Coordinates of C-alpha atoms in Angstrom, one line a residue:
Chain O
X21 CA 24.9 -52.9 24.8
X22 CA 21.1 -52.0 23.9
X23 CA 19.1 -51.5 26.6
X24 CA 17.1 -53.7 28.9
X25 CA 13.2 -53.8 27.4
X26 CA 10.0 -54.5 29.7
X27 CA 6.5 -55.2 29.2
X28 CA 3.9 -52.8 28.9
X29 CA 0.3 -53.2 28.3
X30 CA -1.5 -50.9 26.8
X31 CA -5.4 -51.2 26.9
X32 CA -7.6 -49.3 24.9
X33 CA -10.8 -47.9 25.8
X34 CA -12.8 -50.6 23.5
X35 CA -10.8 -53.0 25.7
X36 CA -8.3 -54.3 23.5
X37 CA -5.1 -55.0 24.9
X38 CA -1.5 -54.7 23.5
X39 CA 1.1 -55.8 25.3
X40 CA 4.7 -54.7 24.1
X41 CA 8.1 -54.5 25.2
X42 CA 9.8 -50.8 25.6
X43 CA 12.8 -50.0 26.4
X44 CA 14.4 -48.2 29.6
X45 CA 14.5 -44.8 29.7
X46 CA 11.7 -44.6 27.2
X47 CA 9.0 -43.0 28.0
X48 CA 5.5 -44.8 28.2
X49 CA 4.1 -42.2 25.8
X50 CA 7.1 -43.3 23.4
X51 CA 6.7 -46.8 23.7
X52 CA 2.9 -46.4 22.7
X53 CA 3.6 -44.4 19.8
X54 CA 6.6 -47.1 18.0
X55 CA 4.4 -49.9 18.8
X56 CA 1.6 -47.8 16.9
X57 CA -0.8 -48.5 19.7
X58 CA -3.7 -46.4 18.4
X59 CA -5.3 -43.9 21.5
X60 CA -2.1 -41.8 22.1
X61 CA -1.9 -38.8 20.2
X62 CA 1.5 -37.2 22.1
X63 CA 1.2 -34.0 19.4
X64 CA 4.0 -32.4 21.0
X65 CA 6.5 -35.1 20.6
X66 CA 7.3 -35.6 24.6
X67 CA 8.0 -32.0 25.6
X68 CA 4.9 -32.1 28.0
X69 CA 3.1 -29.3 26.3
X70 CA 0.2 -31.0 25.0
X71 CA -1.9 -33.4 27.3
X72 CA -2.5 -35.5 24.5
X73 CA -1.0 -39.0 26.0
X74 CA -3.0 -39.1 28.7
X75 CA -3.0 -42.8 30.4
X76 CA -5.2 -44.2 33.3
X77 CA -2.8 -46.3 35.5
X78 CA -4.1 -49.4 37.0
X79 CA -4.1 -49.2 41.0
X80 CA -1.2 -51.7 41.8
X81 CA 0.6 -49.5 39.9
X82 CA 0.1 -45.9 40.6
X83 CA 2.0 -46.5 44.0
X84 CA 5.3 -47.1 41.9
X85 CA 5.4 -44.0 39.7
X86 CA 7.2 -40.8 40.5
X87 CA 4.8 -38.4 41.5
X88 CA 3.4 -35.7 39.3
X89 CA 5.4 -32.1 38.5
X90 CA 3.8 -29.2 38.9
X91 CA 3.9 -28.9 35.1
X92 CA 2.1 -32.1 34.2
X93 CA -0.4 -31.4 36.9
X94 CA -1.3 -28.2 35.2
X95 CA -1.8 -30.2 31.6
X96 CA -3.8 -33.1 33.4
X97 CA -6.2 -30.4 34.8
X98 CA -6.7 -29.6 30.7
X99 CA -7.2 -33.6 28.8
X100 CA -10.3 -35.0 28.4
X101 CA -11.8 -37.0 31.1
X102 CA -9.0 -37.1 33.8
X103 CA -9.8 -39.1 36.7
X104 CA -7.6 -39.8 39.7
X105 CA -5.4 -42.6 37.9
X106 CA -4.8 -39.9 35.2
X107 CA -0.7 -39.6 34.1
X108 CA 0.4 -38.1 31.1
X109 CA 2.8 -40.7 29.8
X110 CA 5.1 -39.1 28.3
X111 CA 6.3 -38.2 31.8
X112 CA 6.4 -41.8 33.0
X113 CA 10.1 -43.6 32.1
X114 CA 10.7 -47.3 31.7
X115 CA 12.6 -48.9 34.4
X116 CA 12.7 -52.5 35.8
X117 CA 9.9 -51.2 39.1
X118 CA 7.0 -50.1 35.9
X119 CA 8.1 -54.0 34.1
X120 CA 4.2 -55.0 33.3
X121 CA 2.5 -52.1 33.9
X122 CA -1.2 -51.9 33.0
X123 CA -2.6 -48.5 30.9
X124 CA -5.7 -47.7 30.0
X125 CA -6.1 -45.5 27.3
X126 CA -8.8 -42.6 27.2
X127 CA -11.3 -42.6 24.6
X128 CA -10.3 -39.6 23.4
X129 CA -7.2 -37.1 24.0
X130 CA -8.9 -34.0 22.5
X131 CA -11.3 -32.7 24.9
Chain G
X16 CA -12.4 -44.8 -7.6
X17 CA -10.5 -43.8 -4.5
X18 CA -9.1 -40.7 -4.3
X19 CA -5.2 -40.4 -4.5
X20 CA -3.5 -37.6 -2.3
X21 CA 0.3 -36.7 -2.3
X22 CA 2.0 -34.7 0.4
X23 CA 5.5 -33.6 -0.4
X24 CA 7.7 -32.8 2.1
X25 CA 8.0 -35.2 5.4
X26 CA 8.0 -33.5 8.0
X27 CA 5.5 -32.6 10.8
X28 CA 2.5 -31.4 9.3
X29 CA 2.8 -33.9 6.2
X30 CA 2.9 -36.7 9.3
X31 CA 0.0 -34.9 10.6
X32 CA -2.2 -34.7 7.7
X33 CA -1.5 -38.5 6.8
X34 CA -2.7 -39.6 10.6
X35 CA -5.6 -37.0 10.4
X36 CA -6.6 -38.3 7.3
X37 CA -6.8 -42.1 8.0
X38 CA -8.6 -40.7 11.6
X39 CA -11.3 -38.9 9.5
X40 CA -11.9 -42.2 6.8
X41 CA -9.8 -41.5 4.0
X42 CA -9.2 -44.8 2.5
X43 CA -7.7 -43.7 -0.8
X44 CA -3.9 -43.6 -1.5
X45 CA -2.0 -41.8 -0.2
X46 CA 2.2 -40.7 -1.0
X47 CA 4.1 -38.8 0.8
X48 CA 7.8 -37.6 -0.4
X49 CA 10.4 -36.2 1.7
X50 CA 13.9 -34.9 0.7
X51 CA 15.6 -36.4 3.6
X52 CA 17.4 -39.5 4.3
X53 CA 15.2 -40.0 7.1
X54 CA 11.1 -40.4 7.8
X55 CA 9.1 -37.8 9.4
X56 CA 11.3 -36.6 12.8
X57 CA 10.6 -34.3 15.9
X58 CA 12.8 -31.1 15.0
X59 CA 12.5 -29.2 18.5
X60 CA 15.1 -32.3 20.4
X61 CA 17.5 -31.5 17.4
X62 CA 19.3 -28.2 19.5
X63 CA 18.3 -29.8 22.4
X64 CA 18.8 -33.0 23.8
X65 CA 19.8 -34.5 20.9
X66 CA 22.5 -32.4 20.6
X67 CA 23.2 -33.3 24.2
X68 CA 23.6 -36.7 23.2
X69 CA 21.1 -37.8 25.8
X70 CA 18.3 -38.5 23.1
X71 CA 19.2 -41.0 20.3
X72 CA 18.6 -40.8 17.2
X73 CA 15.1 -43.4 17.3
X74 CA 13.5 -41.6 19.6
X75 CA 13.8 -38.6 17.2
X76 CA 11.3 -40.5 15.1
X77 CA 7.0 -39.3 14.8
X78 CA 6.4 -42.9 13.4
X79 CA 7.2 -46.4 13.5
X80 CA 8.6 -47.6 10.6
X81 CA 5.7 -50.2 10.8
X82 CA 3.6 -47.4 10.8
X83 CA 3.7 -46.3 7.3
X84 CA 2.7 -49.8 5.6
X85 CA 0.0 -49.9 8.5
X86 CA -1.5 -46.8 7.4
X87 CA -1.2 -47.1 4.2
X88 CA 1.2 -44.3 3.1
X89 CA 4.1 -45.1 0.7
X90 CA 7.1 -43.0 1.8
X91 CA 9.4 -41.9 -0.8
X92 CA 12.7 -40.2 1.0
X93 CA 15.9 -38.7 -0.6
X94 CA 13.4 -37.2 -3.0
X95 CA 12.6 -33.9 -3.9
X96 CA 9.4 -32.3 -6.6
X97 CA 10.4 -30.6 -9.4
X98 CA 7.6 -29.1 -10.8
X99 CA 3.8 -29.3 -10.2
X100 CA 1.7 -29.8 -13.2
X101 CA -1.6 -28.2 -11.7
X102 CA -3.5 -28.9 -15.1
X103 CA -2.6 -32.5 -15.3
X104 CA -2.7 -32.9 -11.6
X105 CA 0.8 -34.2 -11.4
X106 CA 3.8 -33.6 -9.4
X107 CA 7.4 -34.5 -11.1
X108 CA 10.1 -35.7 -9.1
X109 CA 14.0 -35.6 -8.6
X110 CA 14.0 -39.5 -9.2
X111 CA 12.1 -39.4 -12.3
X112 CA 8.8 -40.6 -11.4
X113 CA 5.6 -38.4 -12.1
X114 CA 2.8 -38.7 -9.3
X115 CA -0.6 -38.3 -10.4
X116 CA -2.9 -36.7 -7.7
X117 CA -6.5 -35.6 -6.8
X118 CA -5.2 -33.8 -3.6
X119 CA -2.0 -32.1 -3.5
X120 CA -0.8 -30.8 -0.1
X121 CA 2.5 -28.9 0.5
X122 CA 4.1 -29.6 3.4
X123 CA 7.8 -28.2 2.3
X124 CA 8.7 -26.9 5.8
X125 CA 11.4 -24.2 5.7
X126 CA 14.8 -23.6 5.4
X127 CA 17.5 -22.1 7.1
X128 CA 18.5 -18.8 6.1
X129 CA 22.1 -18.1 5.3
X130 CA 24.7 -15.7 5.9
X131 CA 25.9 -13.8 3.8
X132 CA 29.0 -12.1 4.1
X133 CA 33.0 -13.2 3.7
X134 CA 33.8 -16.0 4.7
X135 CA 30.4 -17.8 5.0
X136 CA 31.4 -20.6 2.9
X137 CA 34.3 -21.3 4.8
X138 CA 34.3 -25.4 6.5
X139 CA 33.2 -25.0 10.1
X140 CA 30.3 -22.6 9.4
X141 CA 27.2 -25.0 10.6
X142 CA 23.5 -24.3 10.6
X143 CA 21.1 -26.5 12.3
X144 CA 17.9 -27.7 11.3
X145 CA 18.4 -31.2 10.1
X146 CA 19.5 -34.3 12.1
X147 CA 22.4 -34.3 9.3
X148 CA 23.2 -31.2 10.3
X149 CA 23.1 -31.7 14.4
X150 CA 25.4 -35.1 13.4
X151 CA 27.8 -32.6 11.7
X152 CA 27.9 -30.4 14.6
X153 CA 27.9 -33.1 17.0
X154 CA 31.7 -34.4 15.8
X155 CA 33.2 -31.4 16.2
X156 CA 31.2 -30.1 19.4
X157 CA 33.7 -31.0 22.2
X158 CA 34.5 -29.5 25.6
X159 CA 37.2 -26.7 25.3
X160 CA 36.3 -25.6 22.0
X161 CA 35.2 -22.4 20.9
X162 CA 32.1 -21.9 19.4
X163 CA 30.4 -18.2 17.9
X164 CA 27.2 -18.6 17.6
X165 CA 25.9 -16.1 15.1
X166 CA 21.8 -15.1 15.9
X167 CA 20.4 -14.6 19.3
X168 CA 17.3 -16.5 18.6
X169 CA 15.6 -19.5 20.1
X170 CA 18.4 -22.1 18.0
X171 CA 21.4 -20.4 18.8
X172 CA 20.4 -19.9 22.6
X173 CA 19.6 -23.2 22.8
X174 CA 23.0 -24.2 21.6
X175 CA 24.7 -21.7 23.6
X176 CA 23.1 -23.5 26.8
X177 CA 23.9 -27.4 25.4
X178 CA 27.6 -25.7 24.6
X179 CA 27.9 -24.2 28.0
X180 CA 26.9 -27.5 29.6
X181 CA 29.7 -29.6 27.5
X182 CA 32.3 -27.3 28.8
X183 CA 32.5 -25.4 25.2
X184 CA 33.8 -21.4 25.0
X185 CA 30.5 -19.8 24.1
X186 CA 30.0 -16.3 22.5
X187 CA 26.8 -15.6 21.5
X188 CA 26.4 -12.8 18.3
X189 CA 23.1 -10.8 18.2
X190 CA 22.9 -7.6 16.1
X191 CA 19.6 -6.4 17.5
X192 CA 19.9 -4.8 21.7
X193 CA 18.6 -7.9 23.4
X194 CA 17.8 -11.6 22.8
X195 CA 15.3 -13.4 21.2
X196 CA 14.0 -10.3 20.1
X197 CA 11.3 -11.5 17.4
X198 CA 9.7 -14.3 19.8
X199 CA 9.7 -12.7 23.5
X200 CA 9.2 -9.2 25.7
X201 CA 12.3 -7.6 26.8
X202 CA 11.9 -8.3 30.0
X203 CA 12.2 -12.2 29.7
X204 CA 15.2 -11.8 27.1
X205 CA 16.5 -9.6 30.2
X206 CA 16.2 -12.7 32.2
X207 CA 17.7 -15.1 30.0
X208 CA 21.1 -12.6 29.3
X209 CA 21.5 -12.9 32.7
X210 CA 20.8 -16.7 32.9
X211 CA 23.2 -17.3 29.9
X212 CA 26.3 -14.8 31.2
X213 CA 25.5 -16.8 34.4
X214 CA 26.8 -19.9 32.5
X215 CA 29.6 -18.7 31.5
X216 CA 28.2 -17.7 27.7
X217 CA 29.4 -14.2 26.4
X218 CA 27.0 -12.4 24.7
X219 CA 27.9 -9.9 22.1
X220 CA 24.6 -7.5 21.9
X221 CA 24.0 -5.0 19.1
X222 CA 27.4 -7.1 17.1
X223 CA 26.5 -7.9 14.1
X224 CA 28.9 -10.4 12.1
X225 CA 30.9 -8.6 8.9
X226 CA 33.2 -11.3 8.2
X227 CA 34.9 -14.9 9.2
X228 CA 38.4 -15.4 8.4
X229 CA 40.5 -18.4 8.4
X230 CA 42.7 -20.7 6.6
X231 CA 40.9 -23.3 4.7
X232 CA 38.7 -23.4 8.0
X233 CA 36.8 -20.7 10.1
X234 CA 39.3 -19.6 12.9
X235 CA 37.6 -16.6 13.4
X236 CA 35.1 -13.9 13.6
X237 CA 35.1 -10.6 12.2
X238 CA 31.8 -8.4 14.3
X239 CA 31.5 -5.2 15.4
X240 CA 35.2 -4.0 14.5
X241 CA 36.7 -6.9 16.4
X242 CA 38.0 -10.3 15.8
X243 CA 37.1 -13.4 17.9
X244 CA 39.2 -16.8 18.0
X245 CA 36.7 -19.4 17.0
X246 CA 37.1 -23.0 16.3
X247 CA 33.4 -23.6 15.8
X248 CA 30.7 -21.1 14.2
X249 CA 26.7 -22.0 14.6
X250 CA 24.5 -19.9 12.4
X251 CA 21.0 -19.5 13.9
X252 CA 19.5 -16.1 12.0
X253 CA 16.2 -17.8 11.0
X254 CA 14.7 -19.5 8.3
X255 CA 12.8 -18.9 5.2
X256 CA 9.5 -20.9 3.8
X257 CA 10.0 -23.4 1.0
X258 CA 8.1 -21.7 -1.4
X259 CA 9.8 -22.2 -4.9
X260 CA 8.0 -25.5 -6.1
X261 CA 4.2 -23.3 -5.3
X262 CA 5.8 -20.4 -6.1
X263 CA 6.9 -22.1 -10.2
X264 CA 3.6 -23.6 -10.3
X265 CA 1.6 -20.3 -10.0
X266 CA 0.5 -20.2 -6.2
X267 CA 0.3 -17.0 -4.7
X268 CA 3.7 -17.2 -2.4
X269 CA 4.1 -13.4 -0.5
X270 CA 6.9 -14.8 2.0
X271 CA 5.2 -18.4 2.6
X272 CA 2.5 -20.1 0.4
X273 CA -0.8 -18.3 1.3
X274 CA -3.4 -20.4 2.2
X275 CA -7.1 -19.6 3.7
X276 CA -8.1 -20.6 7.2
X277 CA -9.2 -24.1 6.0
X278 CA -5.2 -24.0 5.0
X279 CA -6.3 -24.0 1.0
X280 CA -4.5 -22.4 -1.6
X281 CA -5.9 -21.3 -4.5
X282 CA -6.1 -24.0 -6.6
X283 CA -8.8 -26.2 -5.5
X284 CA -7.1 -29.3 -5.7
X285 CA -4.1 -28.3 -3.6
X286 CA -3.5 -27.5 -0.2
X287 CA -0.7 -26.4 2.3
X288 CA -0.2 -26.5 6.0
X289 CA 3.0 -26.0 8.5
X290 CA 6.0 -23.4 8.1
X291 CA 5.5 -22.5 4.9
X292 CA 2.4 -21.0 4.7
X293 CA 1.4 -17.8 5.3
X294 CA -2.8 -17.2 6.7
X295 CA -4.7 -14.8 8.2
X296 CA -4.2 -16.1 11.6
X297 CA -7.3 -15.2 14.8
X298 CA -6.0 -11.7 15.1
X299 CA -7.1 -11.1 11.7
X300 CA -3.3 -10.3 9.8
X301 CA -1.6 -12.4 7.7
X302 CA 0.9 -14.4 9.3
X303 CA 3.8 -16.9 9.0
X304 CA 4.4 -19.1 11.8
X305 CA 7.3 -21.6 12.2
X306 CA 6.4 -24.1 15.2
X307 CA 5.1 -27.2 15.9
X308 CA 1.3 -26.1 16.9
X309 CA 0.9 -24.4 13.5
X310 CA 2.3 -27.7 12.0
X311 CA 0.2 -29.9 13.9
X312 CA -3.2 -27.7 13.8
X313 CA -3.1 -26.4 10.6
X314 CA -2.2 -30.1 9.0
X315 CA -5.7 -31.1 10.8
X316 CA -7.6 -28.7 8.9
X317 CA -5.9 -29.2 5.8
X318 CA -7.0 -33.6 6.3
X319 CA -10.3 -32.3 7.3
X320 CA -10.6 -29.5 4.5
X321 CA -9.7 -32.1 2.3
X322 CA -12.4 -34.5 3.3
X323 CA -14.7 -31.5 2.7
X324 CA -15.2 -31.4 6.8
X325 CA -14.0 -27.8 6.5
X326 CA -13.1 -26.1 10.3
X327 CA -12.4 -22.5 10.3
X328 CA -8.4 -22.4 12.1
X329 CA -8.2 -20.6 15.4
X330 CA -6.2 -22.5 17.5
X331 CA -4.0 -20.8 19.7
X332 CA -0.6 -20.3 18.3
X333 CA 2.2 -22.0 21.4
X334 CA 5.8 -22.7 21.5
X335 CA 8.3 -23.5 23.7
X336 CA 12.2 -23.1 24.2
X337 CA 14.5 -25.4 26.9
X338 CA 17.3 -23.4 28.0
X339 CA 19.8 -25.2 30.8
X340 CA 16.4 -26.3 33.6
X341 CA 14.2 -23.3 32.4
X342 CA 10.9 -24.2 30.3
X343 CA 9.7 -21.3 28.4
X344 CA 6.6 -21.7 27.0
X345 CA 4.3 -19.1 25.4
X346 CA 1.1 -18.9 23.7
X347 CA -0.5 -16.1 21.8
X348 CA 1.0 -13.3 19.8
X349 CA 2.3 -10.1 21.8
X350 CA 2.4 -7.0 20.6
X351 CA 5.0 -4.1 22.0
X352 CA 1.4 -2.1 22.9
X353 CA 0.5 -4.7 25.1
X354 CA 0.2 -4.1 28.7
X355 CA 2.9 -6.2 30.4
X356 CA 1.7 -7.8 33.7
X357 CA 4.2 -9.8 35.7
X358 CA 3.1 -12.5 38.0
X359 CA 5.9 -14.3 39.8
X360 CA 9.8 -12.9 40.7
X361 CA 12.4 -13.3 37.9
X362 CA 14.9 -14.0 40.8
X363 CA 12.9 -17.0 41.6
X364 CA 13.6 -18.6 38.2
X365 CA 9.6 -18.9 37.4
X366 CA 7.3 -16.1 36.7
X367 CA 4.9 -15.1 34.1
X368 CA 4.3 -12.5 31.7
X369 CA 0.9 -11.7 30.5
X370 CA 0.0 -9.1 27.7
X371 CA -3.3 -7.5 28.0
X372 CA -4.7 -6.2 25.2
X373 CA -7.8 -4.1 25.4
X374 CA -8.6 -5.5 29.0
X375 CA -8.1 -9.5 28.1
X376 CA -4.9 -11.8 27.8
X377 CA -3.2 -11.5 24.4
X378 CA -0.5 -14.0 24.8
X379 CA 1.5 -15.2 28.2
X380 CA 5.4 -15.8 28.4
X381 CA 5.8 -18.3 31.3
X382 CA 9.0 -19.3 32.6
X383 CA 9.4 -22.5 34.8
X384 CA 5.1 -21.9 35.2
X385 CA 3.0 -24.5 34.0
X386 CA -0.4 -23.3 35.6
X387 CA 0.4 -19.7 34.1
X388 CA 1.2 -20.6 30.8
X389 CA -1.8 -23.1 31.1
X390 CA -4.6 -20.9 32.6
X391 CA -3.2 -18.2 30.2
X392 CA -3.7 -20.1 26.4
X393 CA -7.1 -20.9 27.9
X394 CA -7.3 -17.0 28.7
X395 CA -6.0 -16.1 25.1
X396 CA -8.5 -18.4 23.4
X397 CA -11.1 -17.3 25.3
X398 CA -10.5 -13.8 25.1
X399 CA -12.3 -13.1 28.5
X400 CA -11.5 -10.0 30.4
X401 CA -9.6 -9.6 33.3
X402 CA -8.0 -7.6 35.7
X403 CA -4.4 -7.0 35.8
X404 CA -4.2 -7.2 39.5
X405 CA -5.5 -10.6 39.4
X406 CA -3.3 -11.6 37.0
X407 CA -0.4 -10.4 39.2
X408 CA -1.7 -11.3 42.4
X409 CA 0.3 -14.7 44.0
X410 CA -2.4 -15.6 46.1
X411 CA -5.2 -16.1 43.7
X412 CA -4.2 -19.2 42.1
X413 CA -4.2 -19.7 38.0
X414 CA -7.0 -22.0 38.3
X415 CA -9.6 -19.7 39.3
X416 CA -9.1 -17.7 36.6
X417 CA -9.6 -20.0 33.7

């Protein structure tokens, strides 16, 4: 059985939205990158090394996302521009609680 | 007209260099040729989690398949080049075709290097660095089985820890004294002996392999004098740059292609970035390194060389290995006449090793220690002195010393 897909918009920093469906278990950071939403760069493939998929989360949201590991903490402190709705989403998984989530998308990912 | 550029090989750097190019304007064409069945992929998952079977096979993929058309980059797989004729400016390939270029960049990746001994033909000898080859591995990678896993390196450990978490027999064959011996300090492949015996892996140190034996089949494993039962054998001894097609054309290949820092070769019109190249990296040696970063950073300067935006490479080298729950990541190059620092206990599963080098960070080994491995690249890239107490001390947090 494939499995279940929810929405995701993605909003980049010139304010153009995409809104596509990504599958669970995927991460946010993977969704972006199949639905070649441009504004993620996620050089290192998902293995949290990076801090290049950094992601503002809308404020209805940030309430249902797991909170940060030590580990992506650390990256956040290094991407451009973090501010307190700062995620790196290739942390963030796709699960029924995160269907329609709002992103916004940094205007850059390399500081 | 528009200038054409051709990338052959499709892996991460040739990915690279086609997004970095469209980023920095390039509107000509451009081709890219891999000899795989399959478009650009993320190799580090393969002895992973994809061998764990709980990453499929999509998610192995840089790109959307939409991607390509979107960006404008024809993808020719299951193709390899045959020759490069630098005076025409045209590469010949295994289908036939001849592609004319302006730009040329190599992005051939390495390959794995093989034993060589009796038996090493033998069905049941796997290597991994291809998602055909994890597939192959995958079928016969079952609980209760027996795998040798020849090379104490970042692949075979890596296997050793998926294996021990199927329920596989795992013996682990290293001819040097200790693990991972090209890529860490002793003292962290100390700690990961002791995190793999742990498991339940045996590890054979200082046992090099002579010989496998079997019937029609590897059944077993001829090292150090002794013979081992083995129903599986993993070959992970390194790999080797794929030089040949430079190499034939002229390049100057000394154990990768060599390139300058703006990842040029000496030809004007061609250029080469990721495992196969060989530069004089920050430190100011020639070297060869076989990781993601160097694909990523040095395909950016290759795009933006070609665009004549030319930006010396300095970056940082980093890499990272995922062993059962431990995250090793380092940055920088260590030497053995580094001063080691330790920050963190070993028993508490995450720690950090710092080399000093003439008073400032060289490179950091950090286990399970984001902040550490963090604070330290910055340290490394800014070559700032500091003290090795600091370093050590618990109580002064990473962040105040960035």
């Amino acid at each position: 059985m494939p499995p279940a897909k929810y929405k995701v918009t993605y909003i980049e920093d010139s304010g153009k939205a995409h809104t596509v469906e990504v599958a669970e278990g995927w991460s946010l950071m993977e969704g972006a990158v199949k639905h070649l939403i441009p504004g993620i760069d996620a050089d290192c493939g998902g293995a949290c090394a990076c801090a290049t998929c950094q992601v503002y989360v809308a404020p209805e949201w940030q309430a249902k996302l797991p909170p940060k590991s030590d580990m992506e903490e650390t990256m956040l402190d290094f991407a451009p521009d973090v501010k307190p709705a700062s995620r790196l989403s290739c942390q963030l998984r796709m699960g029924a609680e995160l269907d329609g989530i709002v992103l916004h998308l940094p205007k850059t990912q390399h500081a | 007209m528009a200038e054409s550029i051709v990338i052959i090989g499709a892996g991460q750097a040739g990915i690279q260099a086609v997004e970095s190019l469209r980023k920095e304007g390039f509107t000509g064409a451009i081709t890219m040729v891999g000899d795989e069945a399959y478009p650009p992929y993320q190799r580090p998952p393969l002895s992973k989690a994809y061998l764990l079977g709980s990453f499929e096979r999509p998610r192995l993929f840089l790109k959307a398949d939409a991607y390509y058309a979107e960006a404008g980059c024809e993808l020719i797989l299951n193709t390899s080049a045959k020759a490069i004729h630098r005076a025409e400016r045209g590469v010949e390939l295994s289908n036939g075709r001849t592609l004319a270029y302006d730009k040329l960049l190599l992005t051939t990746g390495a390959r794995v290097r093989k034993l060589k001994c009796p038996g090493a033909e033998l069905a049941g000898v796997h290597y991994l660095k291809t998602i055909a080859d994890v597939d192959g591995l995958q079928a016969v990678f079952q609980s209760g089985k027996r795998i040798a896993i020849v090379g104490g390196g970042y692949i075979g450990l890596e296997v050793a820890a998926v294996g021990a978490k199927r329920g596989l027999d795992v013996t682990v064959f290293e001819a040097m004294d200790r693990l991972m011996a090209r890529a860490v300090s002793p003292a962290l492949s100390d700690f990961y002996a002791r995190e793999h015996q742990k498991a339940g892996v045996k590890l054979k140190l200082n046992t090099g392999v002579e010989a496998f034996e079997g019937n029609g089949k590897v059944e077993r494993v001829i090292a150090g004098g002794q013979a081992y039962e083995a129903d599986i054998v993993l070959v992970g001894i390194g790999v080797i740059p794929c030089q040949e097609l430079a190499e034939a054309a002229g390049l100057i290949c000394t154990d990768g292609i060599m390139v300058d820092q703006n990842a040029r070769t000496g030809d004007p019109h061609i250029w080469s970035a990721g495992d196969c190249t060989r530069h004089t990296g920050r430190e100011g040696h020639e070297i060869r390194l076989e990781c993601v970063q160097n694909a990523i950073d040095q395909a950016k300067h290759a795009a933006l060389s070609m665009m004549d935006k030319h930006k010396t490479y300095s970056e940082v080298p980093w890499f990272w290995s995922d062993q059962y729950d431990l995250k090793l990541q380092i940055a920088g190059l260590a030497r053995p006449s580094d001063r080691l620092v330790l920050r963190g206990d070993p028993a508490a599963r995450k720690f950090a090793a710092f080399h000093l080098r003439d008073g400032a960070v060289a490179a950091v080994e950090a286990v399970n220690a984001a902040p550490e491995y963090m604070i330290g690249k910055k340290l490394v890239a800014d070559g700032k002195k500091i003290a090795a107490e600091t370093l050590a001390d618990l109580s002064i947090p990473m962040k105040q010393m960035a």
